[in-house]
Protein backbone atom coordinates (compact mmCIF):
# COMPACT_ATOMS: atom_id res chain seq x y z
CA UNK A 1 0.00 0.00 0.00
CA UNK A 2 1.30 3.42 -0.84
CA UNK A 3 2.22 5.50 2.25
CA UNK A 4 -0.09 8.24 3.38
CA UNK A 5 1.56 11.68 3.22
CA UNK A 6 0.99 13.64 6.39
CA UNK A 7 1.01 17.45 6.50
CA UNK A 8 4.53 17.28 8.02
CA UNK A 9 5.74 15.12 5.13
CA UNK A 10 4.27 17.50 2.57
CA UNK A 11 5.99 20.43 4.28
CA UNK A 12 9.35 18.68 4.08
CA UNK A 13 8.86 18.06 0.37
CA UNK A 14 8.45 21.79 -0.33
CA UNK A 15 11.60 23.58 -1.54
CA UNK A 16 12.92 26.12 1.07
CA UNK A 17 13.03 29.77 0.09
CA UNK A 18 16.41 30.65 1.74
CA UNK A 19 19.43 30.09 -0.61
CA UNK A 20 21.40 28.44 2.20
CA UNK A 21 18.48 26.17 3.03
CA UNK A 22 18.00 25.43 -0.67
CA UNK A 23 21.61 24.20 -0.88
CA UNK A 24 21.10 22.02 2.20
CA UNK A 25 17.75 20.78 0.87
CA UNK A 26 19.10 19.62 -2.51
CA UNK A 27 22.16 18.03 -0.88
CA UNK A 28 19.95 15.99 1.42
CA UNK A 29 17.54 15.21 -1.42
CA UNK A 30 20.20 13.72 -3.70
CA UNK A 31 21.84 11.89 -0.79
CA UNK A 32 18.47 10.35 0.05
CA UNK A 33 17.94 9.31 -3.56
CA UNK A 34 21.37 7.68 -3.64
CA UNK A 35 20.60 5.74 -0.46
CA UNK A 36 17.24 4.56 -1.77
CA UNK A 37 18.80 3.37 -5.01
CA UNK A 38 21.38 1.37 -3.07
CA UNK A 39 18.74 -0.69 -1.23
CA UNK A 40 17.76 -3.96 -2.99
CA UNK A 41 14.03 -4.09 -3.68
CA UNK A 42 11.60 -6.86 -4.61
CA UNK A 43 10.78 -6.31 -8.24
CA UNK A 44 9.23 -8.05 -11.20
CA UNK A 45 11.44 -10.17 -13.43
CA UNK A 46 12.37 -9.28 -17.03
CA UNK A 47 8.94 -10.40 -18.28
CA UNK A 48 7.20 -7.97 -15.92
CA UNK A 49 5.87 -10.81 -13.78
CA UNK A 50 6.38 -11.07 -10.00
CA UNK A 51 9.35 -13.24 -8.87
CA UNK A 52 7.52 -16.32 -7.53
CA UNK A 53 9.50 -19.49 -6.84
CA UNK A 54 7.15 -22.11 -8.32
CA UNK A 55 6.76 -24.30 -11.37
CA UNK A 56 3.62 -22.45 -12.45
CA UNK A 57 1.19 -19.86 -11.13
CA UNK A 58 -1.66 -17.55 -12.01
CA UNK A 59 -3.21 -14.49 -10.38
CA UNK A 60 -6.82 -13.80 -11.32
CA UNK A 61 -9.33 -11.10 -10.46
CA UNK A 62 -12.24 -13.12 -9.06
CA UNK A 63 -14.83 -10.57 -10.09
CA UNK A 64 -13.83 -9.99 -13.71
CA UNK A 65 -11.82 -13.12 -14.48
CA UNK A 66 -8.94 -10.97 -15.77
CA UNK A 67 -5.47 -12.48 -15.53
CA UNK A 68 -3.08 -10.18 -13.68
CA UNK A 69 0.04 -12.38 -13.69
CA UNK A 70 0.87 -15.83 -15.05
CA UNK A 71 3.69 -18.32 -15.52
CA UNK A 72 3.14 -21.63 -17.35
CA UNK A 73 -0.51 -21.03 -16.52
CA UNK A 74 -2.10 -23.07 -19.31
CA UNK A 75 -0.08 -26.29 -19.01
CA UNK A 76 -1.45 -29.22 -16.98
CA UNK A 77 0.52 -30.38 -13.95
CA UNK A 78 -0.02 -32.73 -11.02
CA UNK A 79 -2.30 -30.93 -8.56
CA UNK A 80 -2.37 -33.22 -5.50
CA UNK A 81 -5.20 -32.29 -3.10
CA UNK A 82 -6.27 -29.24 -5.12
CA UNK A 83 -8.37 -32.01 -6.72
CA UNK A 84 -10.67 -31.68 -3.71
CA UNK A 85 -11.84 -28.26 -4.91
CA UNK A 86 -13.90 -30.04 -7.57
CA UNK A 87 -15.09 -32.59 -5.00
CA UNK A 88 -16.23 -29.71 -2.81
CA UNK A 89 -17.83 -27.89 -5.75
CA UNK A 90 -19.97 -30.93 -6.57
CA UNK A 91 -20.79 -31.44 -2.90
CA UNK A 92 -21.93 -27.82 -2.56
CA UNK A 93 -24.00 -28.25 -5.70
CA UNK A 94 -25.67 -31.36 -4.25
CA UNK A 95 -26.42 -29.58 -0.96
CA UNK A 96 -28.00 -26.65 -2.82
CA UNK A 97 -30.13 -29.09 -4.84
CA UNK A 98 -31.45 -30.66 -1.64
CA UNK A 99 -29.61 -33.97 -1.90
CA UNK A 100 -27.71 -33.44 1.35
CA UNK A 101 -27.85 -30.98 4.23
CA UNK A 102 -25.03 -29.64 6.39
CA UNK A 103 -26.41 -31.10 9.62
CA UNK A 104 -27.05 -34.61 8.26
CA UNK A 105 -25.01 -37.30 10.00
CA UNK A 106 -23.54 -40.53 8.64
CA UNK A 107 -21.08 -43.24 9.57
CA UNK A 108 -18.15 -43.68 7.14
CA UNK A 109 -18.33 -46.21 4.34
CA UNK A 110 -15.71 -48.93 4.03
CA UNK A 111 -14.07 -47.28 1.01
CA UNK A 112 -13.47 -44.10 2.99
CA UNK A 113 -12.01 -46.01 5.92
CA UNK A 114 -9.57 -47.80 3.61
CA UNK A 115 -8.30 -44.63 1.92
CA UNK A 116 -4.71 -43.75 2.78
CA UNK A 117 -2.78 -40.50 2.92
CA UNK A 118 -3.98 -37.33 4.64
CA UNK A 119 -7.02 -37.91 6.82
CA UNK A 120 -9.75 -36.31 8.89
CA UNK A 121 -9.47 -39.50 11.01
CA UNK A 122 -12.78 -41.16 10.29
CA UNK A 123 -13.37 -44.21 12.47
CA UNK A 124 -15.70 -47.22 12.05
CA UNK A 125 -19.10 -46.38 13.49
CA UNK A 126 -18.05 -42.83 14.51
CA UNK A 127 -20.64 -40.44 13.17
CA UNK A 128 -19.83 -37.21 11.31
CA UNK A 129 -21.96 -34.43 9.87
CA UNK A 130 -21.75 -33.16 6.31
CA UNK A 131 -20.35 -29.89 7.70
CA UNK A 132 -17.61 -31.84 9.49
CA UNK A 133 -16.86 -33.75 6.31
CA UNK A 134 -16.41 -30.45 4.44
CA UNK A 135 -14.03 -29.16 7.10
CA UNK A 136 -12.27 -32.51 6.96
CA UNK A 137 -11.46 -31.75 3.33
CA UNK A 138 -10.71 -28.02 3.58
CA UNK A 139 -8.45 -28.10 6.65
CA UNK A 140 -6.52 -31.41 7.01
CA UNK A 141 -7.31 -32.30 3.37
CA UNK A 142 -8.75 -35.65 4.38
CA UNK A 143 -8.74 -38.22 1.59
CA UNK A 144 -11.22 -40.27 3.61
CA UNK A 145 -13.60 -37.28 3.62
CA UNK A 146 -13.28 -36.86 -0.16
CA UNK A 147 -14.05 -40.53 -0.85
CA UNK A 148 -16.98 -40.39 1.55
CA UNK A 149 -18.32 -37.30 -0.25
CA UNK A 150 -18.05 -39.13 -3.59
CA UNK A 151 -20.16 -42.01 -2.25
CA UNK A 152 -22.76 -39.72 -0.69
CA UNK A 153 -23.17 -37.59 -3.84
CA UNK A 154 -22.85 -40.16 -6.65
CA UNK A 155 -23.01 -43.59 -5.01
CA UNK A 156 -19.47 -44.61 -5.97
CA UNK A 157 -16.06 -43.16 -6.75
CA UNK A 158 -16.14 -44.04 -10.50
CA UNK A 159 -19.55 -42.38 -10.94
CA UNK A 160 -18.36 -39.32 -9.06
CA UNK A 161 -15.15 -39.04 -11.08
CA UNK A 162 -17.20 -39.11 -14.29
CA UNK A 163 -19.23 -36.21 -12.91
CA UNK A 164 -16.02 -34.38 -11.98
CA UNK A 165 -14.70 -34.59 -15.55
CA UNK A 166 -18.05 -33.69 -17.12
CA UNK A 167 -18.35 -30.64 -14.87
CA UNK A 168 -14.78 -29.60 -15.65
CA UNK A 169 -15.62 -29.48 -19.36
CA UNK A 170 -18.87 -27.60 -18.76
CA UNK A 171 -17.20 -24.77 -16.84
CA UNK A 172 -14.26 -24.41 -19.22
CA UNK A 173 -11.51 -26.44 -17.52
CA UNK A 174 -10.19 -27.76 -20.82
CA UNK A 175 -6.73 -28.80 -19.58
CA UNK A 176 -8.00 -30.87 -16.66
CA UNK A 177 -8.46 -34.60 -16.14
CA UNK A 178 -9.57 -36.16 -12.86
CA UNK A 179 -8.87 -39.73 -11.84
CA UNK A 180 -9.98 -39.66 -8.20
CA UNK A 181 -11.86 -37.36 -5.79
CA UNK A 182 -8.98 -36.97 -3.31
CA UNK A 183 -5.84 -36.16 -5.31
CA UNK A 184 -3.81 -39.25 -4.43
CA UNK A 185 -0.98 -39.56 -6.99
CA UNK A 186 -1.95 -40.68 -10.49
CA UNK A 187 -0.55 -39.53 -13.87
CA UNK A 188 -4.07 -38.81 -15.16
CA UNK A 189 -4.92 -36.43 -12.32
CA UNK A 190 -3.75 -33.06 -13.69
CA UNK A 191 -4.89 -29.49 -14.25
CA UNK A 192 -3.46 -26.13 -15.27
CA UNK A 193 -3.27 -23.14 -12.93
CA UNK A 194 -5.75 -21.38 -15.21
CA UNK A 195 -8.27 -24.22 -14.84
CA UNK A 196 -7.88 -24.28 -11.06
CA UNK A 197 -8.48 -20.52 -10.99
CA UNK A 198 -11.65 -20.99 -13.07
CA UNK A 199 -12.92 -23.59 -10.59
CA UNK A 200 -12.00 -21.44 -7.59
CA UNK A 201 -13.83 -18.50 -9.10
CA UNK A 202 -16.92 -20.66 -9.66
CA UNK A 203 -16.90 -21.75 -6.02
CA UNK A 204 -16.63 -18.12 -4.91
CA UNK A 205 -19.41 -16.88 -7.19
CA UNK A 206 -21.78 -19.90 -7.16
CA UNK A 207 -21.48 -20.78 -3.47
CA UNK A 208 -20.38 -17.74 -1.44
CA UNK A 209 -22.38 -19.07 1.52
CA UNK A 210 -19.85 -21.90 1.91
CA UNK A 211 -16.67 -19.84 1.68
CA UNK A 212 -16.34 -19.77 5.47
CA UNK A 213 -15.38 -23.46 5.37
CA UNK A 214 -12.08 -22.46 3.73
CA UNK A 215 -11.09 -20.02 6.46
CA UNK A 216 -10.46 -22.25 9.51
CA UNK A 217 -7.05 -22.43 11.16
CA UNK A 218 -7.69 -25.93 12.50
CA UNK A 219 -10.27 -28.71 12.71
CA UNK A 220 -10.98 -31.16 15.52
CA UNK A 221 -12.60 -34.56 14.97
CA UNK A 222 -12.26 -37.89 16.78
CA UNK A 223 -10.32 -36.08 19.50
CA UNK A 224 -7.60 -35.03 17.04
CA UNK A 225 -6.93 -31.39 16.11
CA UNK A 226 -5.44 -30.84 12.65
CA UNK A 227 -3.87 -27.52 11.56
CA UNK A 228 -4.51 -25.88 8.19
CA UNK A 229 -1.43 -26.15 5.91
CA UNK A 230 -2.51 -22.82 4.37
CA UNK A 231 -0.57 -20.79 6.92
CA UNK A 232 -2.08 -17.52 5.70
CA UNK A 233 -5.49 -18.41 7.14
CA UNK A 234 -6.06 -16.70 10.45
CA UNK A 235 -2.75 -14.82 10.23
CA UNK A 236 -3.23 -12.42 7.31
CA UNK A 237 -6.40 -10.32 7.70
CA UNK A 238 -7.32 -10.11 4.00
CA UNK A 239 -7.02 -13.87 3.35
CA UNK A 240 -10.34 -15.70 2.85
CA UNK A 241 -9.04 -19.25 2.10
CA UNK A 242 -8.57 -21.63 0.27
CA UNK A 243 -6.83 -25.04 -0.33
CA UNK A 244 -3.43 -26.71 -0.06
CA UNK A 245 -1.97 -29.79 -1.70
CA UNK A 246 1.21 -31.84 -1.70
CA UNK A 247 2.64 -34.95 -3.34
CA UNK A 248 6.17 -35.73 -4.47
CA UNK A 249 5.11 -35.27 -8.10
CA UNK A 250 3.13 -32.07 -7.53
CA UNK A 251 5.39 -30.41 -4.99
CA UNK A 252 3.70 -27.97 -2.66
CA UNK A 253 0.61 -26.35 -4.17
CA UNK A 254 -1.69 -23.70 -2.81
CA UNK A 255 -4.78 -21.79 -3.85
CA UNK A 256 -5.06 -18.60 -1.78
CA UNK A 257 -7.91 -16.11 -2.00
CA UNK A 258 -8.04 -12.63 -0.55
CA UNK A 259 -10.15 -9.48 -0.46
CA UNK A 260 -9.05 -5.86 -0.04
CA UNK A 261 -11.11 -2.71 -0.63
CA UNK A 262 -13.79 -4.74 -2.38
CA UNK A 263 -11.33 -6.42 -4.78
CA UNK A 264 -11.16 -10.23 -4.70
CA UNK A 265 -8.06 -12.01 -6.03
CA UNK A 266 -7.25 -15.69 -6.61
CA UNK A 267 -3.65 -16.93 -6.49
CA UNK A 268 -2.92 -20.46 -7.73
CA UNK A 269 0.63 -21.71 -7.20
CA UNK A 270 1.78 -25.15 -8.35
CA UNK A 271 5.06 -26.91 -7.75
CA UNK A 272 6.78 -24.88 -5.07
CA UNK A 273 10.14 -26.65 -4.58
CA UNK A 274 9.72 -29.25 -1.86
CA UNK A 275 11.70 -29.72 1.31
CA UNK A 276 12.46 -32.89 3.22
CA UNK A 277 10.39 -31.32 6.00
CA UNK A 278 6.88 -31.11 4.50
CA UNK A 279 5.76 -28.38 6.91
CA UNK A 280 8.59 -26.13 5.69
CA UNK A 281 7.32 -26.63 2.15
CA UNK A 282 3.87 -25.42 3.13
CA UNK A 283 5.47 -22.42 4.82
CA UNK A 284 7.21 -21.58 1.55
CA UNK A 285 4.05 -22.12 -0.51
CA UNK A 286 2.14 -19.82 1.84
CA UNK A 287 4.88 -17.19 1.59
CA UNK A 288 4.95 -17.33 -2.22
CA UNK A 289 1.16 -17.02 -2.33
CA UNK A 290 1.24 -14.02 -0.02
CA UNK A 291 3.87 -12.34 -2.22
CA UNK A 292 1.75 -12.94 -5.32
CA UNK A 293 -1.44 -11.60 -3.73
CA UNK A 294 0.36 -8.61 -2.26
CA UNK A 295 1.84 -7.81 -5.67
CA UNK A 296 -1.60 -8.14 -7.25
CA UNK A 297 -3.38 -5.93 -4.75
CA UNK A 298 -0.71 -3.24 -5.10
CA UNK A 299 -1.09 -3.24 -8.85
CA UNK A 300 -4.88 -3.55 -8.88
CA UNK A 301 -5.66 -0.97 -6.21
CA UNK A 302 -2.84 1.54 -6.21
CA UNK A 303 -0.59 1.30 -9.27
CA UNK A 304 -1.41 2.21 -12.88
CA UNK A 305 -2.44 -0.61 -15.22
CA UNK A 306 0.01 -2.11 -17.68
CA UNK A 307 -2.28 -3.48 -20.41
CA UNK A 308 0.29 -5.67 -22.20
CA UNK A 309 0.63 -7.86 -19.07
CA UNK A 310 -3.05 -8.72 -18.92
CA UNK A 311 -4.46 -11.76 -20.70
CA UNK A 312 -8.02 -12.99 -20.48
CA UNK A 313 -7.55 -16.33 -22.28
CA UNK A 314 -4.92 -18.86 -23.20
CA UNK A 315 -2.56 -17.81 -26.04
XYZ file of C-alpha atoms in Angstrom:
315
model
C 0.000 0.000 0.000
C 1.303 3.422 -0.843
C 2.218 5.497 2.246
C -0.091 8.237 3.376
C 1.565 11.676 3.219
C 0.990 13.642 6.394
C 1.011 17.449 6.496
C 4.525 17.284 8.019
C 5.736 15.125 5.127
C 4.269 17.496 2.566
C 5.991 20.428 4.281
C 9.351 18.675 4.077
C 8.858 18.059 0.367
C 8.452 21.790 -0.327
C 11.601 23.582 -1.543
C 12.916 26.115 1.070
C 13.029 29.771 0.087
C 16.407 30.651 1.741
C 19.426 30.092 -0.612
C 21.402 28.442 2.201
C 18.484 26.174 3.031
C 18.001 25.435 -0.669
C 21.608 24.202 -0.884
C 21.102 22.020 2.203
C 17.747 20.776 0.866
C 19.101 19.621 -2.508
C 22.156 18.029 -0.883
C 19.948 15.987 1.420
C 17.539 15.206 -1.421
C 20.202 13.724 -3.696
C 21.837 11.888 -0.789
C 18.465 10.352 0.053
C 17.942 9.308 -3.565
C 21.368 7.675 -3.636
C 20.601 5.736 -0.456
C 17.243 4.559 -1.770
C 18.800 3.369 -5.008
C 21.381 1.372 -3.074
C 18.737 -0.685 -1.226
C 17.756 -3.964 -2.990
C 14.032 -4.088 -3.682
C 11.604 -6.859 -4.605
C 10.777 -6.312 -8.239
C 9.225 -8.046 -11.201
C 11.439 -10.167 -13.430
C 12.366 -9.281 -17.026
C 8.938 -10.396 -18.276
C 7.202 -7.967 -15.923
C 5.866 -10.808 -13.778
C 6.384 -11.075 -9.998
C 9.355 -13.244 -8.867
C 7.516 -16.318 -7.535
C 9.501 -19.495 -6.844
C 7.150 -22.107 -8.320
C 6.760 -24.297 -11.374
C 3.617 -22.448 -12.445
C 1.195 -19.858 -11.126
C -1.664 -17.552 -12.007
C -3.205 -14.489 -10.377
C -6.824 -13.801 -11.322
C -9.332 -11.097 -10.463
C -12.238 -13.124 -9.057
C -14.834 -10.574 -10.086
C -13.831 -9.989 -13.710
C -11.825 -13.120 -14.485
C -8.940 -10.968 -15.773
C -5.466 -12.479 -15.533
C -3.076 -10.184 -13.675
C 0.038 -12.380 -13.693
C 0.870 -15.828 -15.045
C 3.691 -18.320 -15.521
C 3.142 -21.631 -17.351
C -0.509 -21.032 -16.518
C -2.098 -23.069 -19.306
C -0.079 -26.291 -19.010
C -1.450 -29.221 -16.979
C 0.524 -30.383 -13.946
C -0.020 -32.728 -11.025
C -2.298 -30.934 -8.563
C -2.371 -33.221 -5.500
C -5.197 -32.292 -3.102
C -6.269 -29.241 -5.121
C -8.368 -32.006 -6.717
C -10.667 -31.683 -3.706
C -11.839 -28.264 -4.910
C -13.900 -30.040 -7.566
C -15.090 -32.593 -5.003
C -16.233 -29.713 -2.814
C -17.826 -27.886 -5.747
C -19.968 -30.932 -6.573
C -20.793 -31.445 -2.897
C -21.926 -27.820 -2.555
C -23.999 -28.251 -5.700
C -25.675 -31.357 -4.252
C -26.424 -29.583 -0.961
C -27.998 -26.652 -2.817
C -30.128 -29.086 -4.838
C -31.455 -30.663 -1.637
C -29.611 -33.972 -1.899
C -27.711 -33.443 1.352
C -27.845 -30.976 4.229
C -25.031 -29.644 6.391
C -26.412 -31.103 9.617
C -27.047 -34.614 8.262
C -25.008 -37.298 9.996
C -23.537 -40.527 8.642
C -21.076 -43.243 9.565
C -18.147 -43.681 7.139
C -18.329 -46.206 4.340
C -15.712 -48.933 4.031
C -14.069 -47.283 1.008
C -13.469 -44.104 2.993
C -12.009 -46.007 5.924
C -9.572 -47.802 3.607
C -8.300 -44.625 1.920
C -4.709 -43.752 2.777
C -2.780 -40.498 2.918
C -3.983 -37.335 4.641
C -7.024 -37.911 6.818
C -9.753 -36.310 8.886
C -9.467 -39.502 11.005
C -12.778 -41.163 10.288
C -13.374 -44.215 12.469
C -15.700 -47.225 12.045
C -19.095 -46.379 13.489
C -18.053 -42.835 14.505
C -20.640 -40.436 13.166
C -19.828 -37.213 11.309
C -21.956 -34.427 9.874
C -21.746 -33.164 6.310
C -20.354 -29.886 7.698
C -17.607 -31.837 9.493
C -16.862 -33.747 6.306
C -16.415 -30.451 4.445
C -14.029 -29.159 7.100
C -12.268 -32.512 6.957
C -11.459 -31.747 3.326
C -10.708 -28.024 3.576
C -8.447 -28.103 6.654
C -6.519 -31.407 7.014
C -7.309 -32.296 3.373
C -8.753 -35.647 4.376
C -8.739 -38.218 1.593
C -11.215 -40.265 3.610
C -13.600 -37.284 3.624
C -13.277 -36.864 -0.165
C -14.049 -40.533 -0.853
C -16.983 -40.386 1.551
C -18.324 -37.303 -0.252
C -18.055 -39.126 -3.589
C -20.155 -42.010 -2.254
C -22.759 -39.721 -0.690
C -23.172 -37.595 -3.836
C -22.853 -40.156 -6.645
C -23.007 -43.587 -5.013
C -19.469 -44.610 -5.971
C -16.058 -43.163 -6.747
C -16.143 -44.044 -10.505
C -19.553 -42.381 -10.944
C -18.359 -39.317 -9.055
C -15.145 -39.039 -11.080
C -17.203 -39.105 -14.293
C -19.233 -36.210 -12.910
C -16.020 -34.379 -11.985
C -14.702 -34.592 -15.549
C -18.049 -33.691 -17.117
C -18.347 -30.640 -14.868
C -14.783 -29.596 -15.650
C -15.616 -29.483 -19.361
C -18.867 -27.598 -18.760
C -17.204 -24.774 -16.838
C -14.264 -24.408 -19.216
C -11.511 -26.442 -17.515
C -10.186 -27.760 -20.820
C -6.729 -28.800 -19.580
C -8.003 -30.869 -16.656
C -8.460 -34.602 -16.137
C -9.571 -36.157 -12.864
C -8.871 -39.731 -11.835
C -9.982 -39.659 -8.199
C -11.855 -37.361 -5.790
C -8.985 -36.965 -3.314
C -5.837 -36.164 -5.308
C -3.814 -39.246 -4.430
C -0.983 -39.564 -6.991
C -1.954 -40.676 -10.493
C -0.553 -39.535 -13.865
C -4.073 -38.805 -15.156
C -4.916 -36.425 -12.318
C -3.747 -33.063 -13.691
C -4.893 -29.487 -14.254
C -3.461 -26.129 -15.272
C -3.266 -23.143 -12.929
C -5.754 -21.381 -15.212
C -8.269 -24.222 -14.840
C -7.877 -24.279 -11.064
C -8.478 -20.515 -10.994
C -11.652 -20.986 -13.070
C -12.925 -23.588 -10.589
C -12.004 -21.441 -7.585
C -13.833 -18.501 -9.097
C -16.918 -20.663 -9.662
C -16.905 -21.751 -6.024
C -16.629 -18.118 -4.907
C -19.409 -16.884 -7.188
C -21.784 -19.897 -7.156
C -21.480 -20.785 -3.469
C -20.379 -17.744 -1.444
C -22.382 -19.070 1.518
C -19.849 -21.900 1.907
C -16.666 -19.835 1.681
C -16.343 -19.765 5.467
C -15.380 -23.457 5.367
C -12.085 -22.464 3.729
C -11.087 -20.024 6.462
C -10.460 -22.245 9.506
C -7.046 -22.432 11.158
C -7.688 -25.928 12.495
C -10.269 -28.707 12.710
C -10.976 -31.162 15.519
C -12.596 -34.559 14.971
C -12.259 -37.892 16.777
C -10.323 -36.079 19.502
C -7.599 -35.026 17.040
C -6.933 -31.386 16.111
C -5.442 -30.841 12.653
C -3.874 -27.524 11.559
C -4.511 -25.883 8.192
C -1.434 -26.152 5.909
C -2.507 -22.825 4.370
C -0.570 -20.790 6.922
C -2.075 -17.518 5.700
C -5.487 -18.408 7.139
C -6.060 -16.700 10.453
C -2.755 -14.817 10.230
C -3.230 -12.415 7.308
C -6.400 -10.322 7.698
C -7.320 -10.109 4.005
C -7.016 -13.870 3.346
C -10.340 -15.698 2.848
C -9.040 -19.251 2.096
C -8.573 -21.632 0.274
C -6.832 -25.042 -0.334
C -3.430 -26.708 -0.056
C -1.965 -29.795 -1.701
C 1.210 -31.838 -1.698
C 2.640 -34.950 -3.336
C 6.171 -35.733 -4.470
C 5.110 -35.272 -8.101
C 3.129 -32.066 -7.534
C 5.395 -30.412 -4.993
C 3.700 -27.973 -2.662
C 0.608 -26.352 -4.168
C -1.691 -23.696 -2.807
C -4.779 -21.790 -3.846
C -5.055 -18.605 -1.784
C -7.908 -16.114 -1.997
C -8.041 -12.628 -0.547
C -10.151 -9.478 -0.463
C -9.052 -5.864 -0.044
C -11.109 -2.712 -0.631
C -13.789 -4.740 -2.375
C -11.335 -6.421 -4.785
C -11.157 -10.231 -4.701
C -8.062 -12.012 -6.025
C -7.247 -15.686 -6.607
C -3.653 -16.933 -6.493
C -2.923 -20.459 -7.730
C 0.628 -21.709 -7.201
C 1.778 -25.150 -8.351
C 5.064 -26.912 -7.753
C 6.781 -24.882 -5.067
C 10.141 -26.655 -4.580
C 9.716 -29.248 -1.859
C 11.699 -29.718 1.306
C 12.459 -32.893 3.217
C 10.393 -31.324 6.001
C 6.880 -31.112 4.496
C 5.761 -28.378 6.910
C 8.593 -26.133 5.687
C 7.323 -26.626 2.151
C 3.866 -25.421 3.128
C 5.470 -22.417 4.818
C 7.209 -21.577 1.546
C 4.046 -22.118 -0.512
C 2.137 -19.817 1.836
C 4.877 -17.188 1.591
C 4.952 -17.332 -2.225
C 1.157 -17.017 -2.334
C 1.242 -14.021 -0.021
C 3.870 -12.338 -2.220
C 1.746 -12.937 -5.318
C -1.442 -11.604 -3.728
C 0.361 -8.605 -2.259
C 1.845 -7.813 -5.671
C -1.597 -8.141 -7.248
C -3.377 -5.925 -4.750
C -0.706 -3.235 -5.096
C -1.089 -3.236 -8.855
C -4.881 -3.552 -8.882
C -5.660 -0.974 -6.209
C -2.835 1.544 -6.209
C -0.586 1.295 -9.268
C -1.406 2.208 -12.882
C -2.442 -0.609 -15.218
C 0.012 -2.112 -17.677
C -2.278 -3.482 -20.415
C 0.294 -5.669 -22.202
C 0.626 -7.863 -19.075
C -3.052 -8.719 -18.922
C -4.459 -11.764 -20.704
C -8.022 -12.993 -20.477
C -7.547 -16.332 -22.281
C -4.923 -18.859 -23.203
C -2.565 -17.806 -26.044
